[in-house]
Short mmCIF file of C-alpha atoms and ligand atoms in Angstrom, two decimals:
data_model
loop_
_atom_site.label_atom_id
_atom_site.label_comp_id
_atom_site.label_asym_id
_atom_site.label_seq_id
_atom_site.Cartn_x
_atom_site.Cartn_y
_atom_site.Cartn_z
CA UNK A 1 36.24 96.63 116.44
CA UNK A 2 39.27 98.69 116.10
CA UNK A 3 41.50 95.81 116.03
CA UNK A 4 39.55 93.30 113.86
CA UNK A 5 39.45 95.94 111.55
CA UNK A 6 43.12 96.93 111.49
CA UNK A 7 44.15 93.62 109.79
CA UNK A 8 41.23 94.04 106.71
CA UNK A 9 42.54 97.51 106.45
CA UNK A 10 46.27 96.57 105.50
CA UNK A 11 45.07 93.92 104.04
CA UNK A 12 43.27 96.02 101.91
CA UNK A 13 45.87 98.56 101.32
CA UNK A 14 48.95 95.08 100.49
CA UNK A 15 46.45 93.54 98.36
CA UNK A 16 47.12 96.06 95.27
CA UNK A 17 50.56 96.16 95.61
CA UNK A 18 50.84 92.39 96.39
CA UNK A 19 49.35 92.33 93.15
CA UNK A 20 51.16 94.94 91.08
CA UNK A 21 54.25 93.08 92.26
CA UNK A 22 52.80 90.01 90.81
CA UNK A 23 52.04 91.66 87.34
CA UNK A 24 55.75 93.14 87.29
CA UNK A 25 56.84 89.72 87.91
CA UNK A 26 54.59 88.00 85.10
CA UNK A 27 55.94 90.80 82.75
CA UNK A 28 59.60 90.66 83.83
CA UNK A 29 58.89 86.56 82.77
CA UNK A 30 57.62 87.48 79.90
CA UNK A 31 60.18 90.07 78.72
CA UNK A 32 63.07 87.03 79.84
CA UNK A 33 60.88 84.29 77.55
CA UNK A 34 60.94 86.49 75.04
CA UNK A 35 64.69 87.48 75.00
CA UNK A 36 65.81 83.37 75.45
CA UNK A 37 63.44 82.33 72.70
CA UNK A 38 64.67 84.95 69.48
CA UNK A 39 68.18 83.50 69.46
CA UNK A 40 66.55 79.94 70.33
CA UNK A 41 64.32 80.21 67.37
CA UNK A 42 67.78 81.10 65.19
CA UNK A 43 69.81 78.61 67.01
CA UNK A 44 67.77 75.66 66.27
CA UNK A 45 67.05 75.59 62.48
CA UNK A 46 70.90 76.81 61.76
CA UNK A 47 72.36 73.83 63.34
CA UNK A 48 69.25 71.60 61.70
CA UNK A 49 70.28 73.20 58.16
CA UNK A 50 73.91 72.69 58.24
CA UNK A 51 73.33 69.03 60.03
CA UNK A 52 76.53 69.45 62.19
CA UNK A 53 77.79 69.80 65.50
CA UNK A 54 78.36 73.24 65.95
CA UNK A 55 80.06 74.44 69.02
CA UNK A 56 78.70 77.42 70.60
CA UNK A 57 79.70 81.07 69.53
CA UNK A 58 80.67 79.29 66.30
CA UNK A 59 77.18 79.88 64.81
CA UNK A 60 77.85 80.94 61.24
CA UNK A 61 75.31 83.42 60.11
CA UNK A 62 71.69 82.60 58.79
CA UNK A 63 71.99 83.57 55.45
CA UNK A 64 75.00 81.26 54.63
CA UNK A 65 73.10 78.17 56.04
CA UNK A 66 70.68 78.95 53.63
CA UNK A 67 72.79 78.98 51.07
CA UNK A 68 74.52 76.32 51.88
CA UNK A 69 71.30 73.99 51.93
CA UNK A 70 70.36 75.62 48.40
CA UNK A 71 73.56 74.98 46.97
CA UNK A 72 73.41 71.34 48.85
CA UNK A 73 76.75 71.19 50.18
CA UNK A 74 75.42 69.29 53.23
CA UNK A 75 77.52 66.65 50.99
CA UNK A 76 80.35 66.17 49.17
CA UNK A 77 80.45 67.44 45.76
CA UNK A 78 80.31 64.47 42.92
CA UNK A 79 82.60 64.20 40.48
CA UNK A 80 80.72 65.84 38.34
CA UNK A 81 79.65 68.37 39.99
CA UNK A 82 83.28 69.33 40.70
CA UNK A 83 84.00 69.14 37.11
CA UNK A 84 81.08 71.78 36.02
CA UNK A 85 81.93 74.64 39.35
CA UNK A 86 85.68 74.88 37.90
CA UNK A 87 85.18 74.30 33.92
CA UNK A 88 85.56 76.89 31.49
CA UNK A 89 83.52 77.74 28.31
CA UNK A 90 85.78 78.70 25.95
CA UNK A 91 82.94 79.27 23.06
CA UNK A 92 79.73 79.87 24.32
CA UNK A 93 77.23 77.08 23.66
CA UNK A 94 79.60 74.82 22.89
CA UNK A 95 80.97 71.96 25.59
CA UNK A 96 82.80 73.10 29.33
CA UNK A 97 86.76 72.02 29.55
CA UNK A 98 87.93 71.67 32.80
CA UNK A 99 91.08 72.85 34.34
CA UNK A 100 92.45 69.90 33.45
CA UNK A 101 91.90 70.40 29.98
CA UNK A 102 88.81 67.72 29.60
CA UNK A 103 85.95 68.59 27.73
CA UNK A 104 82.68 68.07 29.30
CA UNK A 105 78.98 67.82 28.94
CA UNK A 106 76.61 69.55 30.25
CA UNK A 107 76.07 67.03 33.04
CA UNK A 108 79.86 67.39 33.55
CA UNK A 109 80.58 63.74 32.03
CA UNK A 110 83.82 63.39 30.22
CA UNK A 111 82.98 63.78 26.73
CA UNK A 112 84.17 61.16 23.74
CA UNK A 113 85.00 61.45 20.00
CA UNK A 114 84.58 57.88 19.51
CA UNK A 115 80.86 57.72 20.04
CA UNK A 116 78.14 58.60 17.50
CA UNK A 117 77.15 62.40 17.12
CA UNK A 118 73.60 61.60 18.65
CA UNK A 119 75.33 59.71 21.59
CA UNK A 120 75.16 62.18 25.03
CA UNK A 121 79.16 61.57 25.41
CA UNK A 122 79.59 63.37 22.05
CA UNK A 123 80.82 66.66 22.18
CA UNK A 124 77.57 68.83 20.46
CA UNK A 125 78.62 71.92 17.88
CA UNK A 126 77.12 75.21 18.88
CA UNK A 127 73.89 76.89 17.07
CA UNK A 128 74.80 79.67 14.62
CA UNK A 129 77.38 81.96 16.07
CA UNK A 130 76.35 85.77 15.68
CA UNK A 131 80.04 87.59 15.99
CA UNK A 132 82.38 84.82 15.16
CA UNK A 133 85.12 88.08 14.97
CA UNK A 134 84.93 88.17 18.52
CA UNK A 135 85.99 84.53 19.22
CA UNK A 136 89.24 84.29 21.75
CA UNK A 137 92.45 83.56 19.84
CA UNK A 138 92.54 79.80 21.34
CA UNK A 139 89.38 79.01 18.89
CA UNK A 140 90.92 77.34 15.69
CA UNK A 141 88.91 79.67 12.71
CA UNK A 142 88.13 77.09 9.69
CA UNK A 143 86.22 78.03 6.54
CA UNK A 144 84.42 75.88 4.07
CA UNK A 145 83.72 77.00 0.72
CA UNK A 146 83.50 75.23 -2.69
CA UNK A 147 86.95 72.99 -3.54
CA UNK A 148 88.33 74.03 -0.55
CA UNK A 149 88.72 74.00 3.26
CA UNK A 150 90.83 76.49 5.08
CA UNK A 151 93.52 76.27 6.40
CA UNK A 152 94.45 73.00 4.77
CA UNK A 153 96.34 71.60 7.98
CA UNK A 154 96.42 72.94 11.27
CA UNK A 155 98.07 71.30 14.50
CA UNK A 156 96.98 70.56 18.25
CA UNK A 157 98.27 68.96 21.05
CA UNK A 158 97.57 65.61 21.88
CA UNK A 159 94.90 64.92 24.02
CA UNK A 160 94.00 68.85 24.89
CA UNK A 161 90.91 70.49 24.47
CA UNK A 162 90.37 71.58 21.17
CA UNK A 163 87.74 74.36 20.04
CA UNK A 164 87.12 74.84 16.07
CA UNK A 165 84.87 77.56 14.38
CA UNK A 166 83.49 76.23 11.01
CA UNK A 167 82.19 78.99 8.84
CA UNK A 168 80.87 78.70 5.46
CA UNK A 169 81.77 81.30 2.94
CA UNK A 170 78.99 79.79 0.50
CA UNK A 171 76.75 76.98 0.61
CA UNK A 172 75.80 73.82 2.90
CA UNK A 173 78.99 71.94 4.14
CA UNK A 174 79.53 69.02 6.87
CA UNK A 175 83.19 69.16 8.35
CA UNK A 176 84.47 65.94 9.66
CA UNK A 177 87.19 63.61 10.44
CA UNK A 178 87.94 60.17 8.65
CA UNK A 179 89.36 58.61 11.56
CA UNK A 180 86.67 56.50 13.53
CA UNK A 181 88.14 57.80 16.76
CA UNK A 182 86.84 61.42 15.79
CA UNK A 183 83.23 59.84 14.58
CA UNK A 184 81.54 62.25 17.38
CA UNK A 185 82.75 65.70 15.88
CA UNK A 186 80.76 67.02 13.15
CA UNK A 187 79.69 70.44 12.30
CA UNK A 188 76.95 71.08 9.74
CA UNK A 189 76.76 74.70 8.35
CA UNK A 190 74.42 76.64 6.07
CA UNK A 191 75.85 79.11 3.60
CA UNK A 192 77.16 82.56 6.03
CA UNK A 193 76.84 80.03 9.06
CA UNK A 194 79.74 79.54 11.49
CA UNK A 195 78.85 76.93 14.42
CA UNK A 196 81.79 75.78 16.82
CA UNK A 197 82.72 72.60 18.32
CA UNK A 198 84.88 71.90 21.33
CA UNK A 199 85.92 68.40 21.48
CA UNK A 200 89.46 66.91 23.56
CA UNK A 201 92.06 65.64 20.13
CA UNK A 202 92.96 62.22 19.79
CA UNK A 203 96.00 61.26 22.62
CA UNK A 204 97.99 59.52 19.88
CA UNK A 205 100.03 61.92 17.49
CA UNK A 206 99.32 62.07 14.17
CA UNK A 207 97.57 63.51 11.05
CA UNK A 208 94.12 63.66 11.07
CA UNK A 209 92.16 64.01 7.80
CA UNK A 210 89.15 65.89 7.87
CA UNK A 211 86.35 66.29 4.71
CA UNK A 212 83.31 67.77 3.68
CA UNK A 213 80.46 64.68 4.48
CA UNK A 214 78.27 65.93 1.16
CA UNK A 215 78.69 63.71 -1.81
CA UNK A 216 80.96 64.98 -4.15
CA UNK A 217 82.50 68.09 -2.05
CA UNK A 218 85.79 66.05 -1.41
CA UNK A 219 86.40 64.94 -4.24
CA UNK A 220 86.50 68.24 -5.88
CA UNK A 221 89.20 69.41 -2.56
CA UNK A 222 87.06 70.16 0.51
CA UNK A 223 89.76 68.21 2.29
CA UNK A 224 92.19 68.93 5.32
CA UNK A 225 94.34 67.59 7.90
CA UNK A 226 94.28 68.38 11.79
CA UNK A 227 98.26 67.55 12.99
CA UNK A 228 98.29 66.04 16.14
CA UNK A 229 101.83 66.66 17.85
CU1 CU B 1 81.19 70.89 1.28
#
């Protein structure tokens, strides 16, 4: 009796701790699952995001992936896209210039003077400006009033990008050029108005005349000459 029952009695008394050494073992699995799947989880999607071989310990941190993938530079930036990052507004509504000096539109296209005003390419003058006094000092300042247009010549580079602030000091007036090659920059203004236009000059030097586009407002000397040097 005595020794069938010694076996059932330690195997009663190993059975709980046979099994509490079980449970630590399930939980110590548990607790190493858990630790090996966070930076899994982080791992996986970074290196999906990005789309490139990244070695490991070289795993940039999540928040730039994302911003990478928002920004999509998973690919090279198009020319265009290039052209809007680095351009420059020198009056605000008015067309981007780049650093080199081209004016663009808002798709970052190179603009052109040569093309009707209603043509995308065409530079596009500004809505009314609110505080044309506060205009940088690179923004040519033209006003149109009647018999005259002020200054009456004014000179540019060739080729650079060119910003002009029409203002009327009276009525309704249309500033343009004569020359075909300028067809694209006009700027219509209401009496008080002053709208701006940035548009790249003409590459070959010379003068350009410029008018008032209502009937009869050259004729009586709303007339002026951009200098191309
Ligand atoms: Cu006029």
């Amino acid at each position: 009796m005595m020794n069938e029952n010694q076996p059932e009695g330690k195997k009663s008394k190993a059975l709980p701790i046979i099994i509490a050494i079980i449970a630590v073992l399930v939980l110590a699995l548990i607790v190493v699952l858990a630790i090996n799947k966070a930076p899994k989880t982080e791992n996986i999607p970074a290196s999906n995001q990005t789309g490139e071989e990244m070695e490991e310990g070289d795993v940039p941190p999540i928040e730039e992936d994302v911003t990478m993938t928002e920004d999509g530079e998973e690919r090279e930036l198009t020319v265009e896209e290039q052209r809007l990052e680095e351009a420059v507004e020198v009056v605000t509504g008015a067309n981007l210039v780049t650093e080199d000096d081209v004016v663009i539109t808002k798709t970052g296209e190179e603009t052109r003077t040569d093309v009707k005003s209603s043509d995308p390419l065409a530079p596009k003058q500004t809505r009314p400006i609110d505080n044309p006094e506060e205009l940088s000092a690179e923004v040519i300042k033209i006003t149109m009033s009647t018999g005259s247009i002020e200054p009456a010549e004014f000179t540019v580079k060739a080729g650079s990008a060119v910003s002009l602030a029409v203002t009327s000091a009276d009525k309704t007036h249309v500033f343009k050029f004569k020359d075909p090659i300028l067809k694209a920059v006009g700027v219509g203004i209401m009496g008080g108005e002053t709208r701006a236009i940035t548009f790249n000059a003409p590459e070959t030097p010379g003068n350009y005349e410029i008018f008032c586009d209502i009937p009869g407002h050259e004729a009586r000397g709303e007339a002026a000459v951009m200098i191309v040097e």
